CSV table of C-alpha atoms and ligand atoms in Angstrom, one decimal:
chain,number,residue,atom,x,y,z
A,1,MET,CA,139.8,87.6,77.4
A,2,GLY,CA,142.0,90.6,77.8
A,3,LYS,CA,144.8,88.8,79.0
A,4,CYS,CA,144.4,86.3,76.2
A,5,ILE,CA,144.5,89.2,73.5
A,6,ARG,CA,147.8,90.7,75.2
A,7,GLN,CA,149.2,87.5,75.1
A,8,THR,CA,149.2,87.2,71.4
A,9,VAL,CA,150.0,90.7,71.4
A,10,VAL,CA,153.7,90.4,73.0
A,11,GLY,CA,154.1,86.7,72.5
A,12,VAL,CA,154.3,86.0,76.0
A,13,VAL,CA,154.9,82.1,76.7
A,14,GLY,CA,155.2,80.3,80.0
A,15,LEU,CA,158.9,79.9,80.9
A,16,ALA,CA,158.1,76.5,82.4
A,17,ALA,CA,156.3,75.4,79.3
A,18,VAL,CA,159.5,76.4,77.3
A,19,VAL,CA,162.0,74.7,79.3
A,20,SER,CA,160.1,71.3,79.3
A,21,VAL,CA,159.6,71.5,75.2
A,22,ALA,CA,163.3,72.4,74.8
A,23,GLY,CA,164.4,69.7,77.4
A,24,VAL,CA,167.4,72.5,78.5
A,25,GLN,CA,167.5,73.9,81.4
A,26,ALA,CA,167.0,77.9,80.9
A,27,ALA,CA,168.4,80.4,83.4
A,28,PRO,CA,168.4,83.5,81.8
A,29,PRO,CA,170.8,86.1,83.4
A,30,ASP,CA,169.9,89.0,85.7
A,31,TRP,CA,170.1,91.8,82.5
A,32,SER,CA,170.9,94.4,85.1
A,33,LYS,CA,174.2,92.9,85.6
A,34,VAL,CA,175.4,92.3,81.8
A,35,PRO,CA,176.9,95.3,80.1
A,36,ALA,CA,175.2,96.7,76.8
A,37,LYS,CA,176.7,97.2,73.8
A,38,SER,CA,175.6,99.9,71.5
A,39,VAL,CA,175.8,98.8,67.9
A,40,THR,CA,174.8,101.2,64.9
A,41,LEU,CA,172.8,99.6,62.3
A,42,PHE,CA,172.7,102.0,59.2
A,43,TYR,CA,170.5,101.6,56.2
A,44,PRO,CA,172.6,100.0,53.2
A,45,GLY,CA,170.2,100.5,50.3
A,46,GLN,CA,171.4,98.6,47.5
A,47,SER,CA,175.4,98.1,48.6
A,48,THR,CA,175.5,94.6,46.9
A,49,TYR,CA,178.5,92.8,47.1
A,50,GLU,CA,179.1,93.5,43.1
A,51,TRP,CA,178.4,97.3,43.8
A,52,LEU,CA,181.7,97.1,46.6
A,53,VAL,CA,184.0,94.8,44.5
A,54,GLY,CA,183.3,97.7,41.6
A,55,PRO,CA,184.5,101.1,40.7
A,56,GLU,CA,181.6,102.9,41.9
A,57,HIS,CA,182.9,102.0,45.4
A,58,LYS,CA,185.1,104.8,45.2
A,59,LYS,CA,189.1,105.8,45.7
A,60,ASN,CA,189.9,102.3,44.6
A,61,ALA,CA,188.0,101.1,47.6
A,62,TYR,CA,186.8,98.1,45.6
A,63,LYS,CA,190.2,97.0,44.8
A,64,LYS,CA,191.3,96.7,48.4
A,65,VAL,CA,187.9,94.8,49.0
A,66,VAL,CA,188.5,92.2,46.3
A,67,GLN,CA,192.0,91.9,48.5
A,68,GLY,CA,190.0,91.2,51.5
A,69,GLU,CA,190.5,94.7,53.3
A,70,ALA,CA,187.5,94.8,55.8
A,71,CYS,CA,185.0,97.3,55.7
A,72,LEU,CA,185.9,98.9,59.1
A,73,SER,CA,189.6,99.6,58.3
A,74,CYS,CA,188.1,102.5,56.1
A,75,HIS,CA,184.5,102.8,57.6
A,76,GLU,CA,185.0,102.7,61.3
A,77,GLY,CA,182.5,105.3,62.9
A,78,GLU,CA,180.9,106.0,59.7
A,79,GLU,CA,177.8,104.6,60.1
A,80,ALA,CA,175.9,107.4,60.4
A,81,ASP,CA,177.4,109.5,57.6
A,82,ILE,CA,176.8,106.2,55.2
A,83,GLY,CA,173.3,105.8,56.5
A,84,LYS,CA,172.4,109.5,56.1
A,85,LYS,CA,173.4,109.1,52.3
A,86,THR,CA,171.6,106.1,51.5
A,87,ALA,CA,168.2,106.7,53.4
A,88,THR,CA,168.1,110.3,51.7
A,89,GLY,CA,168.6,108.9,48.4
A,90,GLN,CA,171.9,110.5,47.6
A,91,ARG,CA,173.7,107.2,47.4
A,92,LEU,CA,172.4,103.5,46.3
A,93,GLU,CA,168.6,103.9,46.8
A,94,PRO,CA,166.5,104.6,43.8
A,95,ASN,CA,163.1,104.0,45.7
A,96,LYS,CA,163.8,106.7,48.6
A,97,LEU,CA,161.2,106.0,51.4
A,98,ASP,CA,159.5,108.9,53.3
A,99,GLY,CA,161.1,109.1,56.7
A,100,LYS,CA,163.5,106.5,56.5
A,101,GLN,CA,165.8,106.6,59.4
A,102,PRO,CA,170.0,106.7,58.6
A,103,VAL,CA,170.4,104.5,61.5
A,104,ILE,CA,169.1,102.2,64.4
A,105,ASP,CA,170.9,102.2,67.8
A,106,LEU,CA,170.8,98.5,68.8
A,107,LYS,CA,171.7,97.7,72.4
A,108,VAL,CA,173.0,94.4,72.8
A,109,GLN,CA,173.6,92.1,75.5
A,110,ALA,CA,175.3,88.8,75.7
A,111,ALA,CA,175.7,85.9,78.4
A,112,TYR,CA,176.3,82.0,78.5
A,113,ASP,CA,176.4,79.2,80.9
A,114,ASN,CA,177.0,75.7,80.1
A,115,LYS,CA,174.1,75.0,78.1
A,116,ASN,CA,172.9,78.4,76.5
A,117,LEU,CA,174.1,81.6,74.9
A,118,TYR,CA,171.3,84.6,76.1
A,119,TRP,CA,171.0,87.9,74.2
A,120,ARG,CA,169.0,90.7,74.9
A,121,PHE,CA,168.2,93.1,72.3
A,122,GLN,CA,166.5,96.5,72.3
A,123,TRP,CA,165.8,99.1,70.0
A,124,LYS,CA,163.3,102.2,68.9
A,125,THR,CA,160.9,101.6,66.4
A,126,LYS,CA,159.9,104.2,64.1
A,127,ASN,CA,156.4,104.2,64.3
A,128,ASN,CA,154.2,104.4,67.6
A,129,TYR,CA,153.1,100.9,67.1
A,130,PRO,CA,155.2,97.6,66.9
A,131,GLY,CA,155.3,95.7,63.7
A,132,SER,CA,153.2,92.9,64.5
A,133,ALA,CA,150.9,92.6,61.8
A,134,TYR,CA,151.8,90.6,58.6
A,135,PRO,CA,149.8,91.2,55.0
A,136,PHE,CA,146.3,89.8,55.1
A,137,TYR,CA,143.7,88.1,53.0
A,138,ARG,CA,140.8,90.6,52.3
A,139,PHE,CA,137.2,89.2,51.5
A,140,ASP,CA,136.1,91.6,49.0
A,141,GLY,CA,132.5,90.5,48.8
A,142,LYS,CA,133.4,87.4,46.4
A,143,GLU,CA,137.2,86.4,46.8
A,144,TRP,CA,139.7,86.5,49.2
A,145,LYS,CA,142.6,88.8,47.9
A,146,LYS,CA,145.9,89.6,48.9
A,147,TYR,CA,146.2,92.9,51.1
A,148,GLY,CA,148.8,95.2,52.3
A,149,ALA,CA,152.6,94.5,51.3
A,150,PRO,CA,156.3,96.0,52.3
A,151,ARG,CA,157.2,99.4,51.6
A,152,LEU,CA,159.7,98.7,48.8
A,153,ASP,CA,156.9,96.9,46.7
A,154,LYS,CA,155.9,99.0,43.9
A,155,GLU,CA,152.4,98.8,44.7
A,156,VAL,CA,152.8,100.2,48.0
A,157,GLN,CA,154.8,102.9,46.3
A,158,GLU,CA,152.1,103.6,43.9
A,159,GLY,CA,149.7,103.8,46.7
A,160,LYS,CA,147.5,100.9,45.6
A,161,GLN,CA,148.1,98.5,49.0
A,162,PRO,CA,148.7,100.0,52.3
A,163,ALA,CA,152.4,99.2,54.1
A,164,VAL,CA,152.4,96.1,56.0
A,165,TYR,CA,155.1,94.1,57.3
A,166,GLU,CA,156.3,92.2,60.3
A,167,ASP,CA,159.4,93.5,62.5
A,168,ARG,CA,162.6,91.4,62.4
A,169,LEU,CA,165.6,91.1,64.4
A,170,THR,CA,168.3,88.9,62.6
A,171,ILE,CA,171.4,87.4,63.6
A,172,VAL,CA,174.1,86.1,61.3
A,173,LEU,CA,176.9,84.1,63.0
A,174,ASP,CA,180.1,82.8,61.8
A,175,ASP,CA,182.7,80.6,63.6
A,176,GLY,CA,185.5,81.5,61.1
A,177,LYS,CA,184.9,78.7,58.5
A,178,VAL,CA,183.7,81.3,55.9
A,179,GLU,CA,186.4,82.8,54.1
A,180,ARG,CA,186.1,86.5,54.3
A,181,PHE,CA,183.3,86.8,56.5
A,182,LYS,CA,185.3,88.0,59.4
A,183,ALA,CA,186.3,91.1,57.1
A,184,HIS,CA,183.0,91.9,55.0
A,185,GLY,CA,180.1,90.4,57.1
A,186,CYS,CA,176.5,90.5,55.8
A,187,TRP,CA,178.0,91.9,52.5
A,188,LEU,CA,179.5,88.8,51.7
A,189,THR,CA,175.8,87.4,51.4
A,190,CYS,CA,173.9,90.1,49.5
A,191,HIS,CA,174.1,90.2,45.7
A,192,ASP,CA,172.9,91.3,42.4
A,193,GLY,CA,170.1,89.5,41.0
A,194,MET,CA,168.2,89.1,44.7
A,195,ARG,CA,164.9,90.9,45.4
A,196,ASP,CA,164.8,94.7,45.2
A,197,THR,CA,168.4,95.1,44.2
A,198,ALA,CA,169.5,97.2,41.0
A,199,LYS,CA,169.5,93.6,38.8
A,200,VAL,CA,167.0,91.8,40.0
A,201,ALA,CA,167.1,88.0,38.1
A,202,SER,CA,163.9,87.2,36.4
A,203,GLU,CA,161.9,84.4,37.5
A,204,ASP,CA,162.3,82.6,34.0
A,205,ALA,CA,165.7,83.5,34.4
A,206,VAL,CA,166.0,81.9,37.8
A,207,LYS,CA,163.7,78.8,36.9
A,208,ALA,CA,166.1,77.8,34.1
A,209,ASN,CA,169.2,78.1,36.3
A,210,PRO,CA,170.2,74.5,36.7
A,211,LEU,CA,170.9,74.4,40.7
A,212,LEU,CA,168.2,77.1,41.8
A,213,GLY,CA,165.7,76.6,39.2
A,214,GLN,CA,166.1,73.2,38.5
A,215,ALA,CA,167.7,71.3,41.6
A,216,LEU,CA,166.2,73.4,44.0
A,217,LYS,CA,163.0,74.5,42.3
A,218,LYS,CA,163.4,78.1,43.2
A,219,THR,CA,161.9,81.4,41.5
A,220,ASP,CA,164.0,84.0,43.0
A,221,VAL,CA,167.7,84.4,44.2
A,222,ARG,CA,168.4,85.3,47.9
A,223,LYS,CA,171.4,85.6,50.0
A,224,TYR,CA,174.2,83.5,49.0
A,225,LEU,CA,178.1,83.0,49.7
A,226,PRO,CA,180.5,83.8,47.1
A,227,SER,CA,182.1,79.9,47.4
A,228,THR,CA,178.8,78.8,45.8
A,229,ARG,CA,179.3,80.3,42.5
A,230,THR,CA,182.2,79.9,39.7
A,231,ASP,CA,182.9,83.1,38.6
A,232,ALA,CA,185.4,86.1,40.0
A,233,ASN,CA,182.6,88.1,40.6
A,234,ALA,CA,180.2,85.6,42.5
A,235,SER,CA,177.6,86.1,39.9
A,236,TRP,CA,174.0,84.8,40.9
A,237,ASP,CA,173.6,82.5,38.0
A,238,LYS,CA,177.3,80.9,37.8
A,239,THR,CA,176.2,78.1,40.3
A,240,LYS,CA,178.2,75.4,41.6
A,241,SER,CA,176.7,71.7,41.2
A,242,PRO,CA,174.9,70.3,44.1
A,243,GLU,CA,177.6,67.8,45.0
A,244,GLU,CA,180.1,70.8,45.5
A,245,ILE,CA,177.7,72.8,47.4
A,246,ALA,CA,176.9,69.6,49.7
A,247,LYS,CA,180.7,69.3,50.2
A,248,LEU,CA,180.9,72.9,51.3
A,249,LYS,CA,177.9,72.6,53.7
A,250,ALA,CA,179.9,69.2,55.4
A,251,ALA,CA,182.8,71.4,55.8
A,252,GLY,CA,180.6,73.9,57.8
A,253,GLN,CA,181.4,76.8,55.2
A,254,PHE,CA,178.0,78.4,55.8
A,255,VAL,CA,176.6,81.3,57.7
A,256,ASP,CA,174.1,80.4,60.7
A,257,LEU,CA,170.9,82.9,60.0
A,258,MET,CA,168.3,83.5,62.4
A,259,GLN,CA,165.1,85.8,62.4
A,260,TRP,CA,162.9,86.8,65.3
A,261,ARG,CA,159.6,87.8,63.6
A,262,ALA,CA,157.0,90.0,65.3
A,263,HIS,CA,154.1,88.2,63.5
A,264,ARG,CA,155.5,84.9,62.6
A,265,SER,CA,157.4,83.4,65.4
A,266,ASN,CA,157.0,86.0,68.2
A,267,PRO,CA,153.6,85.1,69.0
A,268,VAL,CA,154.5,81.4,70.2
A,269,GLY,CA,158.0,82.6,71.8
A,270,MET,CA,160.2,81.4,68.9
A,271,ALA,CA,162.5,82.9,66.3
A,272,ASP,CA,163.2,80.9,63.3
A,273,ASP,CA,166.7,79.2,62.2
A,274,GLY,CA,168.2,79.0,58.8
A,275,TYR,CA,171.6,79.2,57.2
A,276,ILE,CA,172.9,81.1,53.9
A,277,LEU,CA,175.1,78.9,51.6
A,278,GLU,CA,173.8,78.9,47.9
A,279,TYR,CA,170.4,80.2,49.0
A,280,ARG,CA,168.9,81.4,52.1
A,281,ASN,CA,167.7,78.2,53.4
A,282,PHE,CA,165.7,77.0,56.5
A,283,ASP,CA,167.3,74.4,58.8
A,284,GLU,CA,166.3,70.6,58.5
A,285,GLY,CA,162.4,70.3,59.7
A,286,LYS,CA,159.6,72.7,60.0
A,287,ASN,CA,159.3,76.6,60.5
A,288,MET,CA,156.3,77.8,63.3
A,289,PHE,CA,154.7,79.6,60.4
A,290,SER,CA,152.5,78.0,57.6
A,291,SER,CA,150.7,79.5,54.7
A,292,ASN,CA,146.9,80.4,55.8
A,293,LEU,CA,145.8,79.5,52.1
A,294,ASP,CA,144.2,76.8,51.1
A,295,LYS,CA,144.9,76.5,47.4
A,296,GLU,CA,142.3,74.1,46.0
A,297,LYS,CA,139.2,75.9,48.0
A,298,LYS,CA,140.9,79.7,47.3
A,299,GLN,CA,140.0,80.5,51.2
A,300,PRO,CA,142.1,80.8,54.5
A,301,LYS,CA,142.8,77.9,56.2
A,302,TYR,CA,142.0,79.5,59.9
A,303,MET,CA,140.2,82.2,61.1
A,304,PHE,CA,140.1,83.8,64.5
A,305,ASP,CA,138.3,82.5,67.3
A,306,ALA,CA,135.7,84.8,68.3
A,307,ALA,CA,134.8,82.8,71.5
A,308,LYS,CA,138.3,84.0,72.6
A,309,VAL,CA,139.4,87.3,70.8
A,310,GLY,CA,135.9,88.7,70.3
A,311,ALA,CA,135.8,88.5,66.3
A,312,LYS,CA,136.3,86.2,63.5
A,313,ALA,CA,138.4,88.8,61.6
A,314,ILE,CA,140.2,92.0,61.8
A,315,GLY,CA,138.6,95.0,60.0
A,316,ALA,CA,141.3,97.2,58.1
A,317,ASP,CA,140.5,100.2,60.8
A,318,LYS,CA,141.8,97.6,63.5
A,319,MET,CA,144.9,96.5,62.1
A,320,ARG,CA,147.2,98.2,64.5
A,321,ASP,CA,144.9,97.7,67.4
A,322,LEU,CA,146.8,96.0,70.3
A,323,LYS,CA,143.7,95.2,72.3
A,324,GLY,CA,142.6,93.0,69.2
A,325,PRO,CA,144.1,89.5,68.1
A,326,GLN,CA,147.4,90.1,66.0
A,327,ALA,CA,148.4,86.5,64.7
A,328,LEU,CA,146.5,83.2,64.1
A,329,VAL,CA,147.7,80.7,66.8
A,330,PRO,CA,145.7,77.6,66.4
A,331,GLY,CA,144.4,76.4,69.8
A,332,GLN,CA,144.7,79.9,71.3
A,333,SER,CA,143.3,82.9,68.9
A,334,ALA,CA,142.4,80.7,65.9
A,335,VAL,CA,140.2,78.1,64.8
A,336,PRO,CA,139.8,76.2,61.5
A,337,PHE,CA,138.4,78.5,58.8
A,338,ASP,CA,134.4,78.3,58.1
A,339,PRO,CA,133.4,79.7,54.9
A,340,ALA,CA,129.6,80.3,56.4
A,341,ALA,CA,130.4,82.1,59.0
A,342,GLY,CA,129.0,85.4,57.2
A,343,TRP,CA,131.9,87.2,55.8
A,344,LYS,CA,131.6,90.5,55.1
A,345,GLU,CA,133.4,92.8,52.4
A,346,GLY,CA,136.8,94.2,54.5
A,347,ASP,CA,137.3,91.6,56.7
A,348,LEU,CA,141.2,90.4,57.3
A,349,LEU,CA,142.6,87.3,58.1
A,350,PRO,CA,146.7,87.2,58.1
A,351,GLN,CA,148.4,85.2,55.4
A,352,TYR,CA,150.4,83.0,57.8
A,353,TYR,CA,149.3,80.9,60.9
A,354,VAL,CA,152.1,80.6,63.7
A,355,ASN,CA,152.2,77.2,65.8
A,356,ARG,CA,154.8,76.0,68.1
A,357,ALA,CA,153.6,72.2,68.0
A,358,ASP,CA,154.5,72.6,63.9
A,359,ALA,CA,158.0,73.5,64.5
A,360,LYS,CA,160.4,70.4,64.3
A,361,ASP,CA,163.7,69.5,64.1
A,362,SER,CA,166.8,71.7,63.5
A,363,ALA,CA,164.3,74.6,62.4
A,364,ALA,CA,162.7,74.5,66.0
A,365,ASP,CA,166.1,75.1,67.6
A,366,ASN,CA,165.4,79.0,68.7
A,367,SER,CA,162.4,77.9,70.9
A,368,ASN,CA,163.1,80.4,73.9
A,369,THR,CA,162.8,83.7,72.1
A,370,LYS,CA,160.5,86.5,73.4
A,371,GLY,CA,159.9,90.1,72.4
A,372,THR,CA,158.1,92.8,73.8
A,373,TRP,CA,157.1,96.1,72.7
A,374,SER,CA,156.6,99.1,75.1
A,375,ASN,CA,156.7,102.7,74.9
A,376,GLY,CA,158.2,102.6,71.3
A,377,THR,CA,161.1,100.3,72.0
A,378,TRP,CA,161.3,96.2,71.2
A,379,THR,CA,162.9,94.5,73.8
A,380,VAL,CA,164.2,90.6,72.6
A,381,VAL,CA,165.3,88.0,75.0
A,382,TRP,CA,166.5,85.2,73.2
A,383,SER,CA,168.1,81.8,74.4
A,384,ARG,CA,169.9,79.6,72.2
A,385,PRO,CA,171.5,76.4,73.2
A,386,LEU,CA,175.2,76.4,72.5
A,387,ASP,CA,175.0,72.9,71.0
A,388,THR,CA,171.8,72.6,69.3
A,389,GLY,CA,172.6,69.0,68.4
A,390,HIS,CA,172.4,69.9,64.5
A,391,PRO,CA,175.9,70.6,63.3
A,392,GLU,CA,174.8,70.0,59.7
A,393,ASP,CA,172.9,73.6,59.4
A,394,ASP,CA,173.9,75.1,62.9
A,395,LYS,CA,177.1,76.8,64.3
A,396,ILE,CA,178.0,75.0,67.4
A,397,LEU,CA,179.0,77.4,70.2
A,398,LYS,CA,181.8,76.7,72.7
A,399,ALA,CA,183.1,78.4,75.6
A,400,GLY,CA,186.6,79.9,74.7
A,401,GLY,CA,184.7,80.5,71.1
A,402,ALA,CA,185.3,83.5,69.3
A,403,TYR,CA,182.6,84.4,66.6
A,404,THR,CA,181.9,87.1,64.1
A,405,VAL,CA,178.5,88.3,64.1
A,406,GLY,CA,176.1,90.7,62.1
A,407,PHE,CA,172.8,92.0,63.1
A,408,ALA,CA,169.9,93.4,61.2
A,409,VAL,CA,166.6,95.0,61.9
A,410,HIS,CA,163.4,95.1,59.8
A,411,ASP,CA,161.6,98.5,60.7
A,412,ASP,CA,158.4,100.0,59.4
A,413,ASN,CA,156.7,97.5,57.4
A,414,ILE,CA,159.6,96.6,55.0
A,415,THR,CA,161.3,93.4,53.8
A,416,THR,CA,164.3,92.3,52.0
A,417,ARG,CA,167.4,95.1,51.7
A,418,GLY,CA,165.0,97.7,53.3
A,419,HIS,CA,166.5,96.8,56.7
A,420,HIS,CA,169.3,98.3,58.9
A,421,VAL,CA,172.4,96.4,59.2
A,422,SER,CA,175.8,96.5,61.1
A,423,PHE,CA,178.9,96.1,59.9
A,424,PRO,CA,180.7,92.7,61.1
A,425,VAL,CA,180.8,92.4,65.3
A,426,THR,CA,183.1,89.8,67.0
A,427,LEU,CA,181.4,87.8,69.6
A,428,GLY,CA,183.3,86.3,72.5
A,429,LEU,CA,182.6,83.4,74.9
A,430,GLY,CA,185.4,84.2,77.6
A,431,VAL,CA,187.5,85.9,75.2
A,432,LYS,CA,188.4,89.2,74.1
A,433,ALA,CA,185.6,90.6,71.7
A,434,ASP,CA,183.7,93.5,70.8
A,435,ILE,CA,180.7,92.0,72.4
A,436,GLU,CA,182.2,89.6,75.5
A,437,ALA,CA,179.4,87.5,76.8
A,438,VAL,CA,178.9,87.2,80.6
A,439,LYS,CA,179.6,83.9,81.9
A,440,THR,CA,176.7,82.8,84.4
A,441,LYS,CA,176.2,80.3,86.6
B,1,HEC,C1,190.0,100.6,51.4
B,1,HEC,C2,188.9,101.4,51.7
B,1,HEC,C3,187.6,101.1,51.9
B,1,HEC,C4,187.2,99.8,52.2
B,1,HEC,C5,188.0,98.3,52.3
B,1,HEC,C6,185.8,99.7,52.2
B,1,HEC,N1,185.4,101.3,51.5
B,1,HEC,FE1,183.3,101.4,51.2
B,1,HEC,N2,183.7,103.5,50.6
B,1,HEC,C7,185.0,103.8,50.7
B,1,HEC,C8,185.4,105.2,50.0
B,1,HEC,C9,186.7,105.8,50.1
B,1,HEC,C10,184.3,105.4,49.7
B,1,HEC,C11,183.6,106.8,49.2
B,1,HEC,C12,183.2,107.7,50.3
B,1,HEC,C13,182.6,109.2,49.6
B,1,HEC,O1,182.4,109.1,48.6
B,1,HEC,O2,182.9,110.0,50.3
B,1,HEC,C14,183.0,104.1,50.4
B,1,HEC,C15,181.8,104.4,49.9
B,1,HEC,C16,181.1,103.3,50.5
B,1,HEC,C17,179.7,103.1,50.4
B,1,HEC,C18,178.6,104.6,50.0
B,1,HEC,C19,178.5,105.3,50.7
B,1,HEC,C20,179.6,106.4,51.0
B,1,HEC,O3,179.7,106.9,51.8
B,1,HEC,O4,179.4,107.2,49.8
B,1,HEC,C21,179.2,102.2,51.1
B,1,HEC,C22,177.5,101.8,51.5
B,1,HEC,C23,180.0,101.4,51.5
B,1,HEC,N3,181.6,102.1,50.9
B,1,HEC,C24,180.2,100.3,52.3
B,1,HEC,C25,181.4,99.3,52.5
B,1,HEC,C26,181.5,97.8,52.8
B,1,HEC,C27,180.2,97.5,53.1
B,1,HEC,C28,182.6,97.8,53.1
B,1,HEC,C29,182.8,96.3,53.1
B,1,HEC,C30,182.5,94.9,52.3
B,1,HEC,C31,183.2,98.6,52.2
B,1,HEC,N4,182.8,99.7,52.2
B,1,HEC,C32,184.9,98.5,52.3
B,1,HEC,C33,186.3,103.2,51.5
B,1,HEC,C34,186.3,101.8,51.6
């Protein structure tokens, strides 16, 4: 049993199984022979694109940004300075968070062969536990109610909910087709109107928007590219038509976005796969994670398998207990929910369940990603096919190719902009770049 539990914690999936599922021969490199690059991720606060192109971005910097000048041409080596100002609430942060680190040092290694790109990442977590928990449903004696939330949420700041959210590692990648991504990286995608920005769009306003509300049925604004908007400021509500956006997508003018998630993908050895265009979309197909709420019956769909993991639910005091189960994986740690199982007040079940077999099509391309946490450090090893076979929502990588990437780490029970991010970094597969992937056989 002990072994089985540890597997759900660190997400160890037999490599042989992964290889046969992916149909691609995975031969990860000897990482001790691949140089590590240190990338300084810093806390960005509310530095949205609108802020960067507005007069508060001082000393006429904003005019240069409008003209396309790269962030790094002025801010090289300033990551720690900027991070200190934002993390301490001196600049761009109305909701200062206790103990927020200004920077995270992300160690990045990259290699490739004829089939795959291989990444290895390492970073230290602020807490002495990995963020492998996700908010729960809690039984209050009668009903299952939401329990736990990300640290920037009002209810957590007011002490009404505990801070609970999964750790994440995000890669955004472009092949040169997105104008200005090389100069401005992630900031191109981050806008006023999004959740936790200075000017969050109301649900009603989003629902009334012809693209986001009416065509896409969204209720919030998420990352988007300026090319999908009609005005010079790339305002969230000045949206182009679905037809115009389809043309941009067909021309490859989107940014690839993939996230390794400590709770919702790692337990099954995967990362998710998405892209940014008019919204932060998931790729075609189905993710490895699904809602654990049966909306009709107002109860969870899965519970822990007591026979395998020792208990049918987690108690709040066991939330960070890595000897206990963390994620619901049907067939491994989870079985269908039984309303008559004798539920007690305080029983917790995660809000999502995770299943490798559910992941389908382009959304399932990152099928060989494994993170382990030990002594305060995450190590995430990730392989991705150079050609996923899905050019409609992925960037297809090639030997000899040069790319621009941005990295983000969500640490310490946080989501949305509460992450640490990098300025744009170049990645070369056999060409000169900040990160030069090593060719292996
Ligand atoms: C032409 C130079 C220039 C460019 C290009 C530029 N900045 Fe700035 N940025 C500045 C200056 C000057 C400040 C104000 C620094 C101060 O007040 O000490 C600043 C301030 C900031 C701040 C607030 C923190 C601070 O130190 O005040 C952030 C965040 C920031 N810039 C991010 C960016 C990003 C992201 C980009 C790229 C999209 C960018 N900048 C491009 C010059 C530039």
